[in-house]
Short mmCIF file of C-alpha atoms in Angstrom, two decimals:
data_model
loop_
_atom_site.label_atom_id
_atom_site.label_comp_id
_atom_site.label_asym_id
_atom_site.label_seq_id
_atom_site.Cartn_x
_atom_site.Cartn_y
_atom_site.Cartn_z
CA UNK D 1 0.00 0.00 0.00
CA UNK D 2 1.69 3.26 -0.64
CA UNK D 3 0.23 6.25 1.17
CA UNK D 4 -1.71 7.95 -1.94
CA UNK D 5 -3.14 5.09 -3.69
CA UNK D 6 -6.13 5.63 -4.98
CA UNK D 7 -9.44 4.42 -3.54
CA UNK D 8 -11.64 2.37 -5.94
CA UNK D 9 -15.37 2.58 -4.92
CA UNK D 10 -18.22 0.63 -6.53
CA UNK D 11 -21.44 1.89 -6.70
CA UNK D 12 -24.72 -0.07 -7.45
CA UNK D 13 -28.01 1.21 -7.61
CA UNK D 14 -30.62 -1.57 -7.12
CA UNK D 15 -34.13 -0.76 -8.80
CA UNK D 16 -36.06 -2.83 -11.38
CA UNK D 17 -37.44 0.19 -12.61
CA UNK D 18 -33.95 2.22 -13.37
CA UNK D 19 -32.65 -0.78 -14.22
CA UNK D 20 -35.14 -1.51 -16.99
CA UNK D 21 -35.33 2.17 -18.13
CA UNK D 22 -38.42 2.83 -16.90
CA UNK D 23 -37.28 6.16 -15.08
CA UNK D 24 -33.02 7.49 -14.57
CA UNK D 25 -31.60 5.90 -12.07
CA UNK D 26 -30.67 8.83 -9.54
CA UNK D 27 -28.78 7.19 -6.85
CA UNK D 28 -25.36 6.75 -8.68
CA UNK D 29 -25.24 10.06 -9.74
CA UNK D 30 -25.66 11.68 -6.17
CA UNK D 31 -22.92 9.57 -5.00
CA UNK D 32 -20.89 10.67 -7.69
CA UNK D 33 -21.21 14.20 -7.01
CA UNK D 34 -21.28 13.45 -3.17
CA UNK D 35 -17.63 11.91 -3.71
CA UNK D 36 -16.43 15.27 -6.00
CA UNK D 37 -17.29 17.38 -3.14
CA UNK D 38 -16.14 14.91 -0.13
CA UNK D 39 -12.81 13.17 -1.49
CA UNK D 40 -9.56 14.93 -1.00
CA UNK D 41 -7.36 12.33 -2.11
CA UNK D 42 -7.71 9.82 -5.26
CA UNK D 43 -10.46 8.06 -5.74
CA UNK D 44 -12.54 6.45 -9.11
CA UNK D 45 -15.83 4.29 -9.16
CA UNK D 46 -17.11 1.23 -11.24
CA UNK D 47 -20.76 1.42 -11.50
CA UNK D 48 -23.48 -1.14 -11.88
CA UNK D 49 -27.44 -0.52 -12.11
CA UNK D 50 -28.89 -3.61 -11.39
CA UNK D 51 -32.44 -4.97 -10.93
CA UNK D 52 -33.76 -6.19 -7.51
CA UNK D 53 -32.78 -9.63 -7.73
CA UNK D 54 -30.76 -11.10 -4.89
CA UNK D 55 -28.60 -13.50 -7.50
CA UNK D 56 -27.78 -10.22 -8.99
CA UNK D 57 -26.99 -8.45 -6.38
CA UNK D 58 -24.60 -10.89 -4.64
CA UNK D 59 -22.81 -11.81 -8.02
CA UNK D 60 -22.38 -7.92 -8.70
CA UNK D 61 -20.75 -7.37 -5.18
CA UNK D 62 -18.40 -10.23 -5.34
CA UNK D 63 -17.37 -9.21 -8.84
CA UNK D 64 -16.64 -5.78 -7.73
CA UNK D 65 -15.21 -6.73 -4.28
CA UNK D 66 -13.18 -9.86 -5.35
CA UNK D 67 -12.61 -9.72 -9.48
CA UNK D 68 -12.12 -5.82 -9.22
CA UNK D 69 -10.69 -4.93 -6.08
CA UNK D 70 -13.44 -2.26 -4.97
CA UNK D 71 -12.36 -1.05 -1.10
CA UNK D 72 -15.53 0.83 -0.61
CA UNK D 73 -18.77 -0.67 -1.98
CA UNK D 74 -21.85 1.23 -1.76
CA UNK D 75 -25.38 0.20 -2.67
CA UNK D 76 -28.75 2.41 -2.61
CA UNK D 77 -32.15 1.17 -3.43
CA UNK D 78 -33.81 -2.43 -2.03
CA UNK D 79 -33.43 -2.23 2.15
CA UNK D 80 -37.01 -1.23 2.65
CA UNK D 81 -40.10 -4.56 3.66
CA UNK D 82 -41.67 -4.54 0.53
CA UNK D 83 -41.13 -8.27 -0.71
CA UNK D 84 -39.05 -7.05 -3.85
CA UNK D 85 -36.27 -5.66 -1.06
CA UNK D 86 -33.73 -8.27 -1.11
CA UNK D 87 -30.37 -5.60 -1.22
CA UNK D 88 -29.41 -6.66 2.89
CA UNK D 89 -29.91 -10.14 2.03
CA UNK D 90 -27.67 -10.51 -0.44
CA UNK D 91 -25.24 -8.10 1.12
CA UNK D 92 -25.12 -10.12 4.47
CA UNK D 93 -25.10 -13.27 2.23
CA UNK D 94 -21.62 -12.47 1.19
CA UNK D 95 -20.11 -10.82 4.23
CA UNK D 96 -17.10 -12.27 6.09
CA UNK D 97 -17.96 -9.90 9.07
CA UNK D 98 -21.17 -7.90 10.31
CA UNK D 99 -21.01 -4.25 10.99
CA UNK D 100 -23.73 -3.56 12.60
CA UNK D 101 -23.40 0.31 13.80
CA UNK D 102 -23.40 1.62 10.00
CA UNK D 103 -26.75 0.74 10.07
CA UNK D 104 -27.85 1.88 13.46
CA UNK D 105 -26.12 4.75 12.76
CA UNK D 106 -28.35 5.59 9.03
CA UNK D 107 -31.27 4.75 11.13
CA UNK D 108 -30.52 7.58 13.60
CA UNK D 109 -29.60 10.23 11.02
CA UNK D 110 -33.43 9.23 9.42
CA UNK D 111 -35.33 9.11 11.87
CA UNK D 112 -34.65 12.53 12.67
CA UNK D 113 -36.72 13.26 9.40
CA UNK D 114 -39.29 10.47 9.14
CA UNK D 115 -40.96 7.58 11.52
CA UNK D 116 -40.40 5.54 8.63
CA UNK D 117 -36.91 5.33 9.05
CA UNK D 118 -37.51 2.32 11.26
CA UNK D 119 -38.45 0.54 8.30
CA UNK D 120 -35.05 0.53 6.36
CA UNK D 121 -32.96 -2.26 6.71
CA UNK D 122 -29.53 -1.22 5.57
CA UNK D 123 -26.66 -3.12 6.90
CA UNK D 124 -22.73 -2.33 7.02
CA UNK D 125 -20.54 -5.57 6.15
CA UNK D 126 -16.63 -6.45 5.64
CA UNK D 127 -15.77 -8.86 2.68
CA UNK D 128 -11.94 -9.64 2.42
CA UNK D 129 -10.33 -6.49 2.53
CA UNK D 130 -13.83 -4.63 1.54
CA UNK D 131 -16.35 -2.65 2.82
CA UNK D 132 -19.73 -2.43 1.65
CA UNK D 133 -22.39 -0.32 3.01
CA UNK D 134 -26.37 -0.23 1.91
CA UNK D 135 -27.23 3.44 1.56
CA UNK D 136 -30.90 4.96 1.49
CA UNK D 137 -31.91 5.07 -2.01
CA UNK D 138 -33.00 8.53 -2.06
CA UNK D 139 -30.35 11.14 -3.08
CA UNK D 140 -31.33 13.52 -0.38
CA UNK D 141 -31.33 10.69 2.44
CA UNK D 142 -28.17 9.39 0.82
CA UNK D 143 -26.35 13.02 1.75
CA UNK D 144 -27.70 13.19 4.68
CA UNK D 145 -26.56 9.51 5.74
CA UNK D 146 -23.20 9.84 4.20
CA UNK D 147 -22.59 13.45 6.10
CA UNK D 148 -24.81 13.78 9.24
CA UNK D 149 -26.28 16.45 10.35
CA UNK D 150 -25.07 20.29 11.13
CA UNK D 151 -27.15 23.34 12.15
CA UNK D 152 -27.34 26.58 10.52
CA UNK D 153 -23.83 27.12 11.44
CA UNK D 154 -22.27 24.32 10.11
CA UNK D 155 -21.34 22.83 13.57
CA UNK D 156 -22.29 19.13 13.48
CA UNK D 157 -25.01 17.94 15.50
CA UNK D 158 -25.50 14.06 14.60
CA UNK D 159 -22.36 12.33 12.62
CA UNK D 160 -23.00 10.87 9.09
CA UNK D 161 -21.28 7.90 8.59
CA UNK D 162 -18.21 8.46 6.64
CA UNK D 163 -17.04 9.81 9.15
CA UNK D 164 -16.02 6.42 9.94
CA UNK D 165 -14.98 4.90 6.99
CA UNK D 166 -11.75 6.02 6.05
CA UNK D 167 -10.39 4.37 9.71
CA UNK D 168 -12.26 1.36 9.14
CA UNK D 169 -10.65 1.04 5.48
CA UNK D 170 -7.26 1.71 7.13
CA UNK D 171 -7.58 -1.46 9.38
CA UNK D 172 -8.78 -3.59 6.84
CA UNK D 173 -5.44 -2.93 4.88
CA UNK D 174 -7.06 -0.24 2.24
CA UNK D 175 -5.31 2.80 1.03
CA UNK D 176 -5.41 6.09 3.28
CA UNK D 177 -8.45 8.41 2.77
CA UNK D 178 -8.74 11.92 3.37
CA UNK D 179 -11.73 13.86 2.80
CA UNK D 180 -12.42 17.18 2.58
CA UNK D 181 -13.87 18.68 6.35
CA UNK D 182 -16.31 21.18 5.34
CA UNK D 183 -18.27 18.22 3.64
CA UNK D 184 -17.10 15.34 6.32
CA UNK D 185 -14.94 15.37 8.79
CA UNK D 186 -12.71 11.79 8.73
CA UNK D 187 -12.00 10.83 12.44
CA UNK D 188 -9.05 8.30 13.28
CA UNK D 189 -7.45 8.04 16.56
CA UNK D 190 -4.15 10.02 17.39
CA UNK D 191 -2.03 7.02 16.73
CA UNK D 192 -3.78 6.30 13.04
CA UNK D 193 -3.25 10.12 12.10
CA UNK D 194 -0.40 11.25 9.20
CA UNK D 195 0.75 14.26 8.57
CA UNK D 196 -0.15 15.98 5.20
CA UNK D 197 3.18 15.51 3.86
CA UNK D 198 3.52 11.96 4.66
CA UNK D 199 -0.10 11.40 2.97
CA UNK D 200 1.18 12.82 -0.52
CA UNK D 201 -1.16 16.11 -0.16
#
């Protein structure tokens, strides 16, 4: 790993409707503009829409995860009841380890918006040297997820979750993340810290 390598993220919208062209698929487009604003150090995707079928779904994350070599995996779309929602189960289906807070912690954020929040099933998992995360499926949800929430000042209130990702990439051997703090604030521990110069920036 050399300290600027560049982060490879996949992102896969799951919707039988965007997937079929019924209507544009929004998700992967918010998290590519999320990332423009957020990343401060390399980074590229590999997209995939897919529909919501769970053979699908877990073939597409292994491919990206094991064939490609995706770090960070992000999904949006499929974690609500309805019978059609099979994104968790095929994320959890492929998972080496369970991360349970991600989704706690997506729950939180929502619920500070809508009751319904309860109902989204999203789950945060390790494969290999991979993490994948289910996301909201809504672009606006998605921010506010990814970010957390501030006040009218800026100062934040509830933390998003990225704030945690970077760290957990570093200790499952990924490269070294910084982001940009007026969008999301990274947080390591003291000891996991570099300094700028020793990160290539």
């Amino acid at each position: 790993m050399t300290t600027n390598e560049e982060l490879l993220i996949g992102l896969v919208s799951v919707s039988d409707r965007a997937s079929g062209g019924v209507y544009r698929d929004e998700g992967i487009p918010a998290l590519q503009e999320w990332f423009a604003r957020a990343m401060a150090s390399p980074w590229r995707v590999e997209t995939r829409l897919i529909p919501d079928e769970r053979p699908a779904i877990e073939s597409t994350l292994v491919d990206l995860v094991d064939r490609l070599d995706c770090r960070l995996v992000l999904t949006t779309g499929g974690t609500g009841p309805a019978p059609r929602d099979v994104t968790p189960e095929a994320t959890l289906a492929i998972a080496d380890k369970v991360m349970p807070g991600f989704g706690e912690q997506m729950r939180r954020i929502s619920l500070e918006f809508v009751p319904t929040a309860i109902l989204s099933r999203q789950v945060g998992v390790i494969r290999k040297h991979s993490l994948i995360i289910n996301l909201p499926g809504q672009p606006k949800s998605i921010r506010e997820t990814l970010e957390g929430l501030k006040d009218k000042d800026g100062k934040q209130i509830v933390a998003g979750i990225f704030a945690a990702v970077p760290y957990c990439i570093d200790l499952i051997g990924g490269p070294y993340i910084e982001t940009r703090e007026n969008v999301v604030k990274a947080f390591r521990p003291k000891s996991a810290l570099r300094s700028k110069a020793a990160s290539g920036s």
